Amino acid sequence: MKKIYLCALALSVGSLSFGQNISGKTFENAKLKKELDQYGPSKNYASSTINKAPGDTIWEEDFTGGLPTGWYVQDNTGNNAVWVIQAAGTLPDADFTTNQATIASNSGGNCMLLYSDLYESPMPAGGYYDMDSYFQTSGIQVSNFNGVSINFQQSFRRCCAITPAPVSVVSVSTDSTFATNFQEYDIIGGVGGNIASADPMDVSINISAIAGSYTGKIWVRFHIKSGSEAYYWMIDDITVVEAPTNDITAQAPYYGFTPVGTFGYQYTRIPVNHIQSADFTMIVDNIGTADQTGTQLNVDINDGSASVFNQSTTAMTLNSLTRDTLEMLGQWTPPATTGIPYTVTIDVSSDSTDLTPNNNGAVFPPFQVSQYTVALDDYSTTPGNGGAQADPNGATEHEAGNFMEAVISEAAPGVEFLAGSNTTIGASIDAVLYRSSGGDYIEIARSANYVVTAADTATPKTLLLIDGLTGQAPILQADSVYFFGIHSFDDSFQWATSGVGPAPNTNSATHSSVSFPNRASATTTYSLTGTPMIRLILDPNLIGVDEVEKDVKFNVFPNPSNGVFNINFSSNEENNVNLTVKNVVGQTVITETVNVSGKTNHQISLSDYSKGIYFLTVGNETVKLIVE
C-alpha cells in the first residue's frame, strides 16, 4: 500500500459526453462582462454551527440564472480564450470536437465552459497555444466549521499536458485577489491526455486547510493553467458543504489479468489456454474529519446463481485527509469452464457508517472463459458506431482495434469484427495483427482485402490472417502484447462499439486505440473510450481454411458491366475453387466451384438480377461487382 497525505482528494466515476446551441458571440468577453451584472448572487445558506451538520450545504450554484453577480472571468492567454456560460445542447463542431453534448450534470441546463478546441479552430498562426484561463466566485461565507469541502461536477478532455501537474486546479483563498493565504487542489483526477473524463465526473475536495475553523469569506477559482491545450472543460453544480465525519470515497476501480508487467486487460472473453489469475485494486480517499479504522477492499465474484469468490483485504486505518491504494493480487483464477458469465463487484468499507456509501465501489460488465475468442467489448445487441474522422491534414485511412497479452504460444488464425450500422456498404478493409513492444508496432500478419456487406452490420465476420513470411496463420509468442484490428483505406468503414474503456488512473493498460498510417506522424495512436467489437480468434479449426484458394489469383472484367463478368484465374497447381456472389443485404445469389489449372477463364452472369452492387468472394478475398 502506498499512502499519500493530501490537501485535495478527488473522486471520479462514470463515463463521458457533451454539447449545446450557441452563437459565436457567446464567447465574447464583452458579453461575459455584461452578464456579470445581469444575474443575482449564488445561494448562501445561514452559516451557523447550530443549524449545520456534517454534509449539510453551506452554499451552492448551478448557473440556472447565468453567471452570478460578483463572479469574475479572466483570460491570461490574450487570445480571448474565456470561460463562458453555456446552455444545454450540442456544441458547434471544431477541428477535433464534433457532435458533443454538454455535461450531463444533475441539474442540467447551464454550465461553465472553456471550449479550447473552438478557440483554436482553425489552428492559429504559430501553432496551438496553451490555455491559461479561470473563473472566480464571489465571496462565500463560512462560520467556524470543523471541516469544509467543495463538491462539483465536471466533464473534460485535455491535450498535451506538457507541464507537470497540477495544470488544472481549484484554488481556494481567504483573499479575493489570491495574493496571500490560498491553496491549490489538482482536479485532473488521474485522467490522461486525449482521454475524455467521466460525464459527469463527481469531485469532492476537502478544503479544511483554508476554510476549516475559520469565520469569514472564502473565494474559489477554477483555473486551467498553461500546459494544457484542453479540447473542452465544463463545470456545474458547485456546492460548499460542511465536511462529514465519516466519508470514504473510491476511485479508479480495477480488475484485470496481468501475466507480465504492471498493466492488465479487462477481457470479456478469455480463452481457456490464456486463463490467468485476476488482480483487483482501488484508490480510496478519506475525505472525512475522522480516521477510518477497519478500512478494507472487498471483492465478490458471482456466476449468475451464487457467489463463487468473496474475500477482503487485511483491515487498516485510513487517516483523515489521506489516500491509499488497496490491492488484492492473484487470489482468484477463473476455472476452465466456458460460457459462465462472472460479474465482479469491488467496494471499500470501514468500521464506521459511511455518509455516502454509493460512491464506495464498482460493478464491472460480466466476462466469460471462452474456447477460442479474445474479446474486450460487452457483446451488446444494440451496439454504437465508432469511426475515424478526417484529421485537419485530411488523413482518413485508419486502423482500429484492441490489445491482448498472450500467455502461451499458439496460432492466431483470424480477426472477427462487427461493422457499425453507419458503415458505407462496399467499404474496403483488411484485418491486421501487430506485436506491440515499447510503443512500436511490428506487423505480424494481415488478411486479404475484403469488401464490407450489409450482413456484416448484423452478424460478425471473421477474416483469416496470413503471416507474410510463412504464408501460414501467425503464431503468438508467450508473454507478448498484441494489437488486433481492422484497417480501413478511408473513413467509410465504422466499427460497432460496445462498452467503454477502463476508468482513468487505474492499473489497466490501454484497451483500444485508433491510428492513422498516412499521417505525418504515422506511429501516433489515440485511445478509444468506446470499445470496438473486434475480436481475435484462436480457433485451430480455422488453420488451413481457404489454404487452396490463397494460392489462386484472380481478376474480374468488365466491372462495371451489364451483368456478365469474366473471371481470370491463375494457379501453379490444379485446384477446386469456391466462389460466391452476394447482394448488398447478404443474400447469396450465386455459388459455384471452379476447377482451376494454370490460367483458367470463367464467366458468371447477374443479368437476371437487379442493377446495383454485388460482392464476389473467392476464398477469403472479396471484390465489389457493379451491374449497370
mmCIF file of N, CA, C and O in Angstrom, residues 108-148:
data_model
loop_
_atom_site.group_PDB
_atom_site.id
_atom_site.type_symbol
_atom_site.label_atom_id
_atom_site.label_comp_id
_atom_site.label_asym_id
_atom_site.label_seq_id
_atom_site.Cartn_x
_atom_site.Cartn_y
_atom_site.Cartn_z
ATOM 1 N N GLY A 108 -28.650 19.732 -14.919
ATOM 2 C CA GLY A 108 -28.876 20.005 -16.336
ATOM 3 C C GLY A 108 -28.776 21.503 -16.606
ATOM 4 O O GLY A 108 -28.304 22.285 -15.784
ATOM 5 N N GLY A 109 -29.220 21.942 -17.758
ATOM 6 C CA GLY A 109 -29.231 23.376 -18.047
ATOM 7 C C GLY A 109 -27.838 23.948 -18.202
ATOM 8 O O GLY A 109 -26.923 23.294 -18.695
ATOM 9 N N ASN A 110 -27.681 25.201 -17.737
ATOM 10 C CA ASN A 110 -26.426 25.927 -17.945
ATOM 11 C C ASN A 110 -25.257 25.293 -17.203
ATOM 12 O O ASN A 110 -25.419 24.676 -16.150
ATOM 13 N N CYS A 111 -24.062 25.515 -17.765
ATOM 14 C CA CYS A 111 -22.822 25.138 -17.091
ATOM 15 C C CYS A 111 -21.759 26.160 -17.482
ATOM 16 O O CYS A 111 -21.972 26.998 -18.358
ATOM 17 N N MET A 112 -20.610 26.087 -16.835
ATOM 18 C CA MET A 112 -19.459 26.878 -17.254
ATOM 19 C C MET A 112 -18.646 26.058 -18.242
ATOM 20 O O MET A 112 -18.429 24.862 -18.050
ATOM 21 N N LEU A 113 -18.197 26.708 -19.322
ATOM 22 C CA LEU A 113 -17.491 26.009 -20.398
ATOM 23 C C LEU A 113 -16.256 26.782 -20.826
ATOM 24 O O LEU A 113 -16.319 27.991 -21.069
ATOM 25 N N LEU A 114 -15.141 26.085 -20.938
ATOM 26 C CA LEU A 114 -13.946 26.586 -21.617
ATOM 27 C C LEU A 114 -13.782 25.717 -22.855
ATOM 28 O O LEU A 114 -13.350 24.569 -22.769
ATOM 29 N N TYR A 115 -14.133 26.270 -24.027
ATOM 30 C CA TYR A 115 -14.143 25.494 -25.271
ATOM 31 C C TYR A 115 -12.846 25.752 -26.035
ATOM 32 O O TYR A 115 -12.823 26.435 -27.053
ATOM 33 N N SER A 116 -11.766 25.184 -25.550
ATOM 34 C CA SER A 116 -10.439 25.440 -26.110
ATOM 35 C C SER A 116 -10.346 25.059 -27.577
ATOM 36 O O SER A 116 -9.705 25.755 -28.370
ATOM 37 N N ASP A 117 -10.952 23.922 -27.948
ATOM 38 C CA ASP A 117 -10.846 23.465 -29.331
ATOM 39 C C ASP A 117 -11.448 24.478 -30.299
ATOM 40 O O ASP A 117 -10.891 24.745 -31.370
ATOM 41 N N LEU A 118 -12.575 25.066 -29.925
ATOM 42 C CA LEU A 118 -13.190 26.058 -30.800
ATOM 43 C C LEU A 118 -12.322 27.312 -30.894
ATOM 44 O O LEU A 118 -12.198 27.909 -31.959
ATOM 45 N N TYR A 119 -11.713 27.696 -29.772
ATOM 46 C CA TYR A 119 -10.857 28.882 -29.783
ATOM 47 C C TYR A 119 -9.653 28.701 -30.705
ATOM 48 O O TYR A 119 -9.094 29.683 -31.200
ATOM 49 N N GLU A 120 -9.243 27.443 -30.906
ATOM 50 C CA GLU A 120 -8.052 27.170 -31.708
ATOM 51 C C GLU A 120 -8.395 26.510 -33.041
ATOM 52 O O GLU A 120 -7.580 25.793 -33.615
ATOM 53 N N SER A 121 -9.623 26.732 -33.521
ATOM 54 C CA SER A 121 -10.049 26.228 -34.819
ATOM 55 C C SER A 121 -10.395 27.409 -35.742
ATOM 56 O O SER A 121 -11.263 28.222 -35.394
ATOM 57 N N PRO A 122 -9.714 27.528 -36.904
ATOM 58 C CA PRO A 122 -8.602 26.685 -37.336
ATOM 59 C C PRO A 122 -7.349 26.982 -36.515
ATOM 60 O O PRO A 122 -7.331 27.923 -35.729
ATOM 61 N N MET A 123 -6.319 26.170 -36.708
ATOM 62 C CA MET A 123 -5.096 26.311 -35.921
ATOM 63 C C MET A 123 -4.547 27.726 -36.063
ATOM 64 O O MET A 123 -4.371 28.221 -37.170
ATOM 65 N N PRO A 124 -4.275 28.413 -34.946
ATOM 66 C CA PRO A 124 -3.755 29.782 -35.009
ATOM 67 C C PRO A 124 -2.368 29.822 -35.652
ATOM 68 O O PRO A 124 -1.641 28.829 -35.658
ATOM 69 N N ALA A 125 -2.032 30.969 -36.209
ATOM 70 C CA ALA A 125 -0.694 31.155 -36.753
ATOM 71 C C ALA A 125 0.327 30.947 -35.644
ATOM 72 O O ALA A 125 0.178 31.469 -34.544
ATOM 73 N N GLY A 126 1.351 30.182 -35.939
ATOM 74 C CA GLY A 126 2.356 29.884 -34.932
ATOM 75 C C GLY A 126 2.071 28.636 -34.131
ATOM 76 O O GLY A 126 2.862 28.247 -33.283
ATOM 77 N N GLY A 127 0.927 27.980 -34.390
ATOM 78 C CA GLY A 127 0.610 26.727 -33.712
ATOM 79 C C GLY A 127 -0.349 26.904 -32.550
ATOM 80 O O GLY A 127 -0.708 28.020 -32.177
ATOM 81 N N TYR A 128 -0.789 25.786 -32.001
ATOM 82 C CA TYR A 128 -1.727 25.812 -30.890
ATOM 83 C C TYR A 128 -1.069 26.399 -29.642
ATOM 84 O O TYR A 128 0.122 26.222 -29.408
ATOM 85 N N TYR A 129 -1.849 27.110 -28.862
ATOM 86 C CA TYR A 129 -1.317 27.719 -27.642
ATOM 87 C C TYR A 129 -1.961 27.067 -26.422
ATOM 88 O O TYR A 129 -3.054 26.507 -26.485
ATOM 89 N N ASP A 130 -1.243 27.120 -25.292
ATOM 90 C CA ASP A 130 -1.760 26.580 -24.042
ATOM 91 C C ASP A 130 -2.889 27.454 -23.511
ATOM 92 O O ASP A 130 -2.902 28.672 -23.712
ATOM 93 N N MET A 131 -3.809 26.821 -22.795
ATOM 94 C CA MET A 131 -4.847 27.572 -22.114
ATOM 95 C C MET A 131 -4.285 28.165 -20.819
ATOM 96 O O MET A 131 -3.379 27.612 -20.195
ATOM 97 N N ASP A 132 -4.803 29.295 -20.441
ATOM 98 C CA ASP A 132 -4.493 29.907 -19.144
ATOM 99 C C ASP A 132 -5.666 30.817 -18.828
ATOM 100 O O ASP A 132 -5.650 32.010 -19.111
ATOM 101 N N SER A 133 -6.719 30.237 -18.241
ATOM 102 C CA SER A 133 -7.973 30.960 -18.077
ATOM 103 C C SER A 133 -8.688 30.438 -16.832
ATOM 104 O O SER A 133 -8.631 29.254 -16.522
ATOM 105 N N TYR A 134 -9.367 31.348 -16.122
ATOM 106 C CA TYR A 134 -10.084 30.911 -14.926
ATOM 107 C C TYR A 134 -11.369 31.703 -14.742
ATOM 108 O O TYR A 134 -11.575 32.760 -15.335
ATOM 109 N N PHE A 135 -12.263 31.137 -13.916
ATOM 110 C CA PHE A 135 -13.386 31.915 -13.411
ATOM 111 C C PHE A 135 -13.371 31.815 -11.892
ATOM 112 O O PHE A 135 -12.910 30.827 -11.320
ATOM 113 N N GLN A 136 -13.877 32.883 -11.244
ATOM 114 C CA GLN A 136 -13.776 33.011 -9.793
ATOM 115 C C GLN A 136 -15.119 33.387 -9.210
ATOM 116 O O GLN A 136 -15.855 34.211 -9.764
ATOM 117 N N THR A 137 -15.449 32.795 -8.057
ATOM 118 C CA THR A 137 -16.714 33.086 -7.390
ATOM 119 C C THR A 137 -16.636 34.424 -6.662
ATOM 120 O O THR A 137 -15.559 34.997 -6.468
ATOM 121 N N SER A 138 -17.774 34.904 -6.242
ATOM 122 C CA SER A 138 -17.814 35.979 -5.256
ATOM 123 C C SER A 138 -17.534 35.373 -3.882
ATOM 124 O O SER A 138 -17.345 34.161 -3.741
ATOM 125 N N GLY A 139 -17.490 36.178 -2.836
ATOM 126 C CA GLY A 139 -17.168 35.684 -1.503
ATOM 127 C C GLY A 139 -18.222 34.736 -0.960
ATOM 128 O O GLY A 139 -19.428 34.972 -1.103
ATOM 129 N N ILE A 140 -17.782 33.655 -0.348
ATOM 130 C CA ILE A 140 -18.663 32.639 0.226
ATOM 131 C C ILE A 140 -18.450 32.632 1.736
ATOM 132 O O ILE A 140 -17.334 32.435 2.213
ATOM 133 N N GLN A 141 -19.513 32.861 2.500
ATOM 134 C CA GLN A 141 -19.408 32.972 3.948
ATOM 135 C C GLN A 141 -19.318 31.592 4.594
ATOM 136 O O GLN A 141 -20.122 30.701 4.330
ATOM 137 N N VAL A 142 -18.297 31.401 5.432
ATOM 138 C CA VAL A 142 -18.206 30.203 6.270
ATOM 139 C C VAL A 142 -18.068 30.649 7.715
ATOM 140 O O VAL A 142 -17.581 31.750 8.001
ATOM 141 N N SER A 143 -18.496 29.791 8.665
ATOM 142 C CA SER A 143 -18.548 30.206 10.070
ATOM 143 C C SER A 143 -18.080 29.104 10.995
ATOM 144 O O SER A 143 -18.872 28.328 11.540
ATOM 145 N N ASN A 144 -16.768 28.987 11.121
ATOM 146 C CA ASN A 144 -16.148 28.157 12.146
ATOM 147 C C ASN A 144 -16.591 26.697 12.097
ATOM 148 O O ASN A 144 -16.874 26.087 13.126
ATOM 149 N N PHE A 145 -16.646 26.132 10.885
ATOM 150 C CA PHE A 145 -16.949 24.705 10.749
ATOM 151 C C PHE A 145 -15.665 23.901 10.971
ATOM 152 O O PHE A 145 -14.585 24.310 10.546
ATOM 153 N N ASN A 146 -15.800 22.744 11.606
ATOM 154 C CA ASN A 146 -14.626 21.905 11.827
ATOM 155 C C ASN A 146 -13.956 21.511 10.516
ATOM 156 O O ASN A 146 -12.729 21.458 10.417
ATOM 157 N N GLY A 147 -14.751 21.190 9.532
ATOM 158 C CA GLY A 147 -14.223 20.834 8.220
ATOM 159 C C GLY A 147 -15.132 21.349 7.123
ATOM 160 O O GLY A 147 -16.347 21.459 7.310
ATOM 161 N N VAL A 148 -14.551 21.694 5.967
ATOM 162 C CA VAL A 148 -15.324 22.225 4.840
ATOM 163 C C VAL A 148 -14.849 21.525 3.566
ATOM 164 O O VAL A 148 -13.642 21.339 3.356
#
